[in-house]
Amino acid sequence: MNVKSVVENKEKFEVELIVEVGQEEFEAAIEKVYRKSRGNITVPGFRKGKAPRKVIEGMYGAGVFYEDAIEEVYPEACNAAIAEKGLDHVAPPQVEILTLGKEGFTFKAVVTIRPEVTLKQYKGLEADKVLPTITEDAVDNELKQYVDRATQLVAVDREAKMGDTAVIDYEGLKDGVAFAGGTAKGYELALGSGTFIPGFEEQVVGMKAGDEKDIELTFPEEYHAEELAGQPVVFKVKCVEVKEKQAPALDDEFAKDVSEFDTLAEFKEDLKSKIIDRNMQQSEAKFRQALLAQLCDQIDIELPAAMVETQIDRFVDNYAARLESQGISLETYMQYMQMDVQQIRDDLREPAVTQTKQQLALDAVVAAENIVISDEDVEAEVKKAAANLNMPYERIVEGLDREGLKKELARDKAMAVVAENAKANMITAEADNGEIKMTTVTKEEVEAEKEEKKAKKTRAKKTTEEGEAAPKKTTRKKKTEAEKAEAEKVEE
């Protein structure tokens, strides 16, 4: 491989390389292709796969293996040329074959390189940062999830009502004949869930165990099964059992059953701490997004089209992979949504431009701060991901793009530098008639509130040490002092 010429177009962020692949390298590629493909070539007088190369070339032409040989050798030759010239390319190169013969071939590669971005300012930026508050309603909503999981369905001897679960046998008939998908036994129907077509659940209300009735309905005109859409049917229904939800009592015993705590009060305090912690993380994320938007506003260049298209390609590939994980192909999804690939790409263009600008802005900070990610940093991140995802280390590293991960970690550090050197206009969210309003507060007020909370905790601790009854010791697992201290930090 030999790079014959280099031409740079700075306005388009492109570099044109003319690369020559010599006879020896090309011949090795042709021989490799011949050995791989000869088993699929039939030549009279020879067993399949046994025909000599010269015979095949004499029969099909001297260049029979050229195209596959080019595909075999050019990617490596192109990457070697890019590396030799130290180009930071951001999209697959556009390749054109210029000359071709037994002595080798020459190709042109147009390489899109990363634009150099200089930020006017990345330290001393300013953005609002919400100091979250929490209401008892928020804690109760969090608690409700535990209550719902602990709620049981219990059989009752009475008529079914909305909110109950009716265990039913049913058979759907159209013109007196059972239709596909219209029959079930022991089906647990949550009344009020809207699971069945309109009118069905309302007519099950009032039935009790042992009751039978015919429910006459008409399927909606837009029903997905065409043979039933808009058609009158009869469901023969038998109520087998009626069940009602029985929620557990909200007391200390409940707290013991669903958590590590001995009292409901302790459990609710822990939920409160977790909500505050979660809200603080969301607040920090929004703060950083606002700062990142300010960085992007400083990028006034026209992004290389190939760079944006490559980002769109990644979005499409990732979206297709998520669909595949759910058992749906991208083609099936597009048919269902009545979309084509171009519509999907058009929808993704704006997010692709935004993300590309974000990466360029953070890369500029990485360069300005001389941020370097070591192999040890990558290893630590991989182990952390394995622990968080509860996956074997080997699964995480399989096919891992370590250089790509280094770039992401460097950008994370760059964003941390921007955030640490930014001014946060602290504002607090207050509940007012069910709506959230933002009230400006000073940093001094926030710090004063923290100090007041610390003072209250210190006084409470001192009172206990001086003679108040301490909580009883139990064998149930308790939070460690370190965990309690961390929860107090979050509360503050």
PDB file of C-alpha atoms in Angstrom, residues 92-254:
ATOM      1  CA  PRO A  92     -16.842   5.703   6.486  1.00  0.00           C
ATOM      2  CA  PRO A  93     -14.722   6.941   3.555  1.00  0.00           C
ATOM      3  CA  GLN A  94     -16.175   7.216   0.048  1.00  0.00           C
ATOM      4  CA  VAL A  95     -14.094   4.961  -2.207  1.00  0.00           C
ATOM      5  CA  GLU A  96     -13.721   5.028  -5.986  1.00  0.00           C
ATOM      6  CA  ILE A  97     -11.503   2.666  -8.037  1.00  0.00           C
ATOM      7  CA  LEU A  98      -9.346   4.651 -10.469  1.00  0.00           C
ATOM      8  CA  THR A  99      -7.163   2.016 -12.178  1.00  0.00           C
ATOM      9  CA  LEU A 100      -7.279  -1.780 -12.136  1.00  0.00           C
ATOM     10  CA  GLY A 101      -5.127  -4.531 -13.661  1.00  0.00           C
ATOM     11  CA  LYS A 102      -2.983  -7.538 -12.859  1.00  0.00           C
ATOM     12  CA  GLU A 103      -0.269  -5.197 -11.577  1.00  0.00           C
ATOM     13  CA  GLY A 104      -2.643  -3.928  -8.855  1.00  0.00           C
ATOM     14  CA  PHE A 105      -5.126  -1.098  -8.497  1.00  0.00           C
ATOM     15  CA  THR A 106      -5.384   2.525  -7.434  1.00  0.00           C
ATOM     16  CA  PHE A 107      -8.322   4.003  -5.544  1.00  0.00           C
ATOM     17  CA  LYS A 108      -9.461   7.395  -4.304  1.00  0.00           C
ATOM     18  CA  ALA A 109     -10.766   7.660  -0.740  1.00  0.00           C
ATOM     19  CA  VAL A 110     -12.590  10.800   0.364  1.00  0.00           C
ATOM     20  CA  VAL A 111     -12.253  10.918   4.151  1.00  0.00           C
ATOM     21  CA  THR A 112     -14.428  13.155   6.357  1.00  0.00           C
ATOM     22  CA  ILE A 113     -12.345  14.398   9.280  1.00  0.00           C
ATOM     23  CA  ARG A 114     -13.431  15.737  12.644  1.00  0.00           C
ATOM     24  CA  PRO A 115     -13.939  19.516  12.569  1.00  0.00           C
ATOM     25  CA  GLU A 116     -11.735  21.480  14.924  1.00  0.00           C
ATOM     26  CA  VAL A 117     -13.950  23.407  17.321  1.00  0.00           C
ATOM     27  CA  THR A 118     -12.713  26.158  19.616  1.00  0.00           C
ATOM     28  CA  LEU A 119     -15.084  27.179  22.383  1.00  0.00           C
ATOM     29  CA  LYS A 120     -15.133  30.821  23.424  1.00  0.00           C
ATOM     30  CA  GLN A 121     -16.042  29.840  26.977  1.00  0.00           C
ATOM     31  CA  TYR A 122     -16.588  26.607  28.841  1.00  0.00           C
ATOM     32  CA  LYS A 123     -15.860  27.744  32.391  1.00  0.00           C
ATOM     33  CA  GLY A 124     -18.017  30.210  34.285  1.00  0.00           C
ATOM     34  CA  LEU A 125     -21.235  29.280  32.464  1.00  0.00           C
ATOM     35  CA  GLU A 126     -24.506  29.879  34.308  1.00  0.00           C
ATOM     36  CA  ALA A 127     -27.741  27.873  34.485  1.00  0.00           C
ATOM     37  CA  ASP A 128     -30.689  27.254  36.799  1.00  0.00           C
ATOM     38  CA  LYS A 129     -30.500  24.273  39.117  1.00  0.00           C
ATOM     39  CA  VAL A 130     -33.595  23.022  40.913  1.00  0.00           C
ATOM     40  CA  LEU A 131     -33.340  22.184  44.594  1.00  0.00           C
ATOM     41  CA  PRO A 132     -36.105  19.577  44.844  1.00  0.00           C
ATOM     42  CA  THR A 133     -38.586  19.555  47.705  1.00  0.00           C
ATOM     43  CA  ILE A 134     -40.717  16.596  48.638  1.00  0.00           C
ATOM     44  CA  THR A 135     -44.304  16.283  49.836  1.00  0.00           C
ATOM     45  CA  GLU A 136     -46.026  13.571  51.841  1.00  0.00           C
ATOM     46  CA  ASP A 137     -48.051  12.776  48.702  1.00  0.00           C
ATOM     47  CA  ALA A 138     -44.845  11.887  46.869  1.00  0.00           C
ATOM     48  CA  VAL A 139     -43.829   9.512  49.677  1.00  0.00           C
ATOM     49  CA  ASP A 140     -47.322   8.002  49.735  1.00  0.00           C
ATOM     50  CA  ASN A 141     -47.199   7.415  45.974  1.00  0.00           C
ATOM     51  CA  GLU A 142     -43.876   5.637  46.383  1.00  0.00           C
ATOM     52  CA  LEU A 143     -45.307   3.615  49.249  1.00  0.00           C
ATOM     53  CA  LYS A 144     -48.329   2.680  47.120  1.00  0.00           C
ATOM     54  CA  GLN A 145     -46.107   0.612  44.831  1.00  0.00           C
ATOM     55  CA  TYR A 146     -45.196  -1.617  47.778  1.00  0.00           C
ATOM     56  CA  VAL A 147     -48.831  -1.778  48.868  1.00  0.00           C
ATOM     57  CA  ASP A 148     -49.952  -2.786  45.369  1.00  0.00           C
ATOM     58  CA  ARG A 149     -47.360  -5.572  45.234  1.00  0.00           C
ATOM     59  CA  ALA A 150     -48.494  -6.854  48.635  1.00  0.00           C
ATOM     60  CA  THR A 151     -52.203  -6.615  47.797  1.00  0.00           C
ATOM     61  CA  GLN A 152     -53.901  -9.994  47.374  1.00  0.00           C
ATOM     62  CA  LEU A 153     -56.981 -11.149  45.491  1.00  0.00           C
ATOM     63  CA  VAL A 154     -59.379 -12.902  47.871  1.00  0.00           C
ATOM     64  CA  ALA A 155     -62.549 -14.797  46.884  1.00  0.00           C
ATOM     65  CA  VAL A 156     -65.785 -13.202  48.126  1.00  0.00           C
ATOM     66  CA  ASP A 157     -69.381 -14.435  48.141  1.00  0.00           C
ATOM     67  CA  ARG A 158     -71.162 -11.460  46.587  1.00  0.00           C
ATOM     68  CA  GLU A 159     -71.964  -9.799  43.287  1.00  0.00           C
ATOM     69  CA  ALA A 160     -69.050  -8.488  41.253  1.00  0.00           C
ATOM     70  CA  LYS A 161     -68.428  -4.743  41.132  1.00  0.00           C
ATOM     71  CA  MET A 162     -65.976  -2.496  39.351  1.00  0.00           C
ATOM     72  CA  GLY A 163     -62.488  -2.966  40.757  1.00  0.00           C
ATOM     73  CA  ASP A 164     -63.083  -6.673  41.423  1.00  0.00           C
ATOM     74  CA  THR A 165     -61.613  -9.542  39.436  1.00  0.00           C
ATOM     75  CA  ALA A 166     -64.192 -11.901  37.952  1.00  0.00           C
ATOM     76  CA  VAL A 167     -63.034 -15.418  37.084  1.00  0.00           C
ATOM     77  CA  ILE A 168     -65.145 -16.362  34.056  1.00  0.00           C
ATOM     78  CA  ASP A 169     -65.684 -18.994  31.389  1.00  0.00           C
ATOM     79  CA  TYR A 170     -66.910 -17.545  28.112  1.00  0.00           C
ATOM     80  CA  GLU A 171     -67.624 -18.473  24.513  1.00  0.00           C
ATOM     81  CA  GLY A 172     -68.152 -15.908  21.745  1.00  0.00           C
ATOM     82  CA  LEU A 173     -70.615 -16.723  18.961  1.00  0.00           C
ATOM     83  CA  LYS A 174     -71.167 -14.958  15.636  1.00  0.00           C
ATOM     84  CA  ASP A 175     -74.309 -16.097  13.822  1.00  0.00           C
ATOM     85  CA  GLY A 176     -74.439 -18.997  16.288  1.00  0.00           C
ATOM     86  CA  VAL A 177     -70.901 -20.205  15.462  1.00  0.00           C
ATOM     87  CA  ALA A 178     -67.904 -19.871  17.795  1.00  0.00           C
ATOM     88  CA  PHE A 179     -65.251 -17.536  16.367  1.00  0.00           C
ATOM     89  CA  ALA A 180     -61.492 -17.786  16.720  1.00  0.00           C
ATOM     90  CA  GLY A 181     -60.048 -16.282  19.908  1.00  0.00           C
ATOM     91  CA  GLY A 182     -63.480 -15.887  21.491  1.00  0.00           C
ATOM     92  CA  THR A 183     -63.381 -18.771  23.998  1.00  0.00           C
ATOM     93  CA  ALA A 184     -61.623 -19.173  27.353  1.00  0.00           C
ATOM     94  CA  LYS A 185     -62.023 -20.914  30.695  1.00  0.00           C
ATOM     95  CA  GLY A 186     -60.972 -19.600  34.091  1.00  0.00           C
ATOM     96  CA  TYR A 187     -60.119 -16.183  32.652  1.00  0.00           C
ATOM     97  CA  GLU A 188     -59.370 -13.597  35.358  1.00  0.00           C
ATOM     98  CA  LEU A 189     -60.955 -10.343  34.184  1.00  0.00           C
ATOM     99  CA  ALA A 190     -60.127  -7.159  36.104  1.00  0.00           C
ATOM    100  CA  LEU A 191     -63.371  -5.202  35.934  1.00  0.00           C
ATOM    101  CA  GLY A 192     -62.723  -1.643  34.858  1.00  0.00           C
ATOM    102  CA  SER A 193     -59.451  -2.471  33.102  1.00  0.00           C
ATOM    103  CA  GLY A 194     -60.900  -2.031  29.620  1.00  0.00           C
ATOM    104  CA  THR A 195     -59.409  -5.364  28.561  1.00  0.00           C
ATOM    105  CA  PHE A 196     -62.489  -6.466  26.622  1.00  0.00           C
ATOM    106  CA  ILE A 197     -64.495  -4.604  23.981  1.00  0.00           C
ATOM    107  CA  PRO A 198     -66.746  -1.790  25.295  1.00  0.00           C
ATOM    108  CA  GLY A 199     -69.793  -3.007  27.168  1.00  0.00           C
ATOM    109  CA  PHE A 200     -68.513  -6.450  28.148  1.00  0.00           C
ATOM    110  CA  GLU A 201     -67.108  -5.695  31.571  1.00  0.00           C
ATOM    111  CA  GLU A 202     -70.092  -3.518  32.506  1.00  0.00           C
ATOM    112  CA  GLN A 203     -72.394  -6.502  31.953  1.00  0.00           C
ATOM    113  CA  VAL A 204     -70.238  -8.805  34.067  1.00  0.00           C
ATOM    114  CA  VAL A 205     -70.768  -6.393  36.965  1.00  0.00           C
ATOM    115  CA  GLY A 206     -73.561  -7.823  39.163  1.00  0.00           C
ATOM    116  CA  MET A 207     -72.754 -11.472  38.451  1.00  0.00           C
ATOM    117  CA  LYS A 208     -71.719 -13.765  41.284  1.00  0.00           C
ATOM    118  CA  ALA A 209     -70.231 -17.257  41.448  1.00  0.00           C
ATOM    119  CA  GLY A 210     -72.433 -19.734  39.554  1.00  0.00           C
ATOM    120  CA  ASP A 211     -74.337 -17.102  37.516  1.00  0.00           C
ATOM    121  CA  GLU A 212     -74.632 -17.527  33.741  1.00  0.00           C
ATOM    122  CA  LYS A 213     -75.794 -15.002  31.157  1.00  0.00           C
ATOM    123  CA  ASP A 214     -75.633 -14.070  27.499  1.00  0.00           C
ATOM    124  CA  ILE A 215     -73.937 -10.780  26.710  1.00  0.00           C
ATOM    125  CA  GLU A 216     -74.939  -9.259  23.388  1.00  0.00           C
ATOM    126  CA  LEU A 217     -72.425  -6.811  21.905  1.00  0.00           C
ATOM    127  CA  THR A 218     -71.248  -5.320  18.638  1.00  0.00           C
ATOM    128  CA  PHE A 219     -67.540  -5.197  17.882  1.00  0.00           C
ATOM    129  CA  PRO A 220     -66.116  -1.702  17.195  1.00  0.00           C
ATOM    130  CA  GLU A 221     -65.891  -0.716  13.530  1.00  0.00           C
ATOM    131  CA  GLU A 222     -62.122  -0.244  13.875  1.00  0.00           C
ATOM    132  CA  TYR A 223     -61.543  -3.680  15.486  1.00  0.00           C
ATOM    133  CA  HIS A 224     -58.289  -5.243  14.222  1.00  0.00           C
ATOM    134  CA  ALA A 225     -59.909  -8.541  13.115  1.00  0.00           C
ATOM    135  CA  GLU A 226     -61.741  -7.578   9.916  1.00  0.00           C
ATOM    136  CA  GLU A 227     -64.184 -10.490  10.094  1.00  0.00           C
ATOM    137  CA  LEU A 228     -65.458  -9.204  13.471  1.00  0.00           C
ATOM    138  CA  ALA A 229     -65.248  -5.431  12.950  1.00  0.00           C
ATOM    139  CA  GLY A 230     -68.718  -3.915  13.336  1.00  0.00           C
ATOM    140  CA  GLN A 231     -70.344  -7.351  13.715  1.00  0.00           C
ATOM    141  CA  PRO A 232     -72.967  -8.308  16.373  1.00  0.00           C
ATOM    142  CA  VAL A 233     -71.963 -11.256  18.588  1.00  0.00           C
ATOM    143  CA  VAL A 234     -73.163 -13.096  21.690  1.00  0.00           C
ATOM    144  CA  PHE A 235     -70.874 -14.107  24.570  1.00  0.00           C
ATOM    145  CA  LYS A 236     -72.097 -16.972  26.750  1.00  0.00           C
ATOM    146  CA  VAL A 237     -70.554 -16.168  30.123  1.00  0.00           C
ATOM    147  CA  LYS A 238     -70.380 -18.148  33.370  1.00  0.00           C
ATOM    148  CA  CYS A 239     -69.025 -16.511  36.520  1.00  0.00           C
ATOM    149  CA  VAL A 240     -66.813 -19.012  38.334  1.00  0.00           C
ATOM    150  CA  GLU A 241     -65.610 -16.791  41.158  1.00  0.00           C
ATOM    151  CA  VAL A 242     -65.509 -13.178  42.315  1.00  0.00           C
ATOM    152  CA  LYS A 243     -62.322 -11.816  43.904  1.00  0.00           C
ATOM    153  CA  GLU A 244     -61.659  -8.493  45.576  1.00  0.00           C
ATOM    154  CA  LYS A 245     -58.421  -6.738  46.340  1.00  0.00           C
ATOM    155  CA  GLN A 246     -57.385  -6.823  49.973  1.00  0.00           C
ATOM    156  CA  ALA A 247     -54.607  -4.393  50.726  1.00  0.00           C
ATOM    157  CA  PRO A 248     -52.376  -4.937  53.765  1.00  0.00           C
ATOM    158  CA  ALA A 249     -52.695  -2.684  56.794  1.00  0.00           C
ATOM    159  CA  LEU A 250     -50.154   0.135  56.722  1.00  0.00           C
ATOM    160  CA  ASP A 251     -48.382  -0.537  59.988  1.00  0.00           C
ATOM    161  CA  ASP A 252     -45.035  -1.629  61.381  1.00  0.00           C
ATOM    162  CA  GLU A 253     -45.689  -5.275  60.451  1.00  0.00           C
ATOM    163  CA  PHE A 254     -46.148  -4.239  56.839  1.00  0.00           C
TER     164      PHE A 254
END
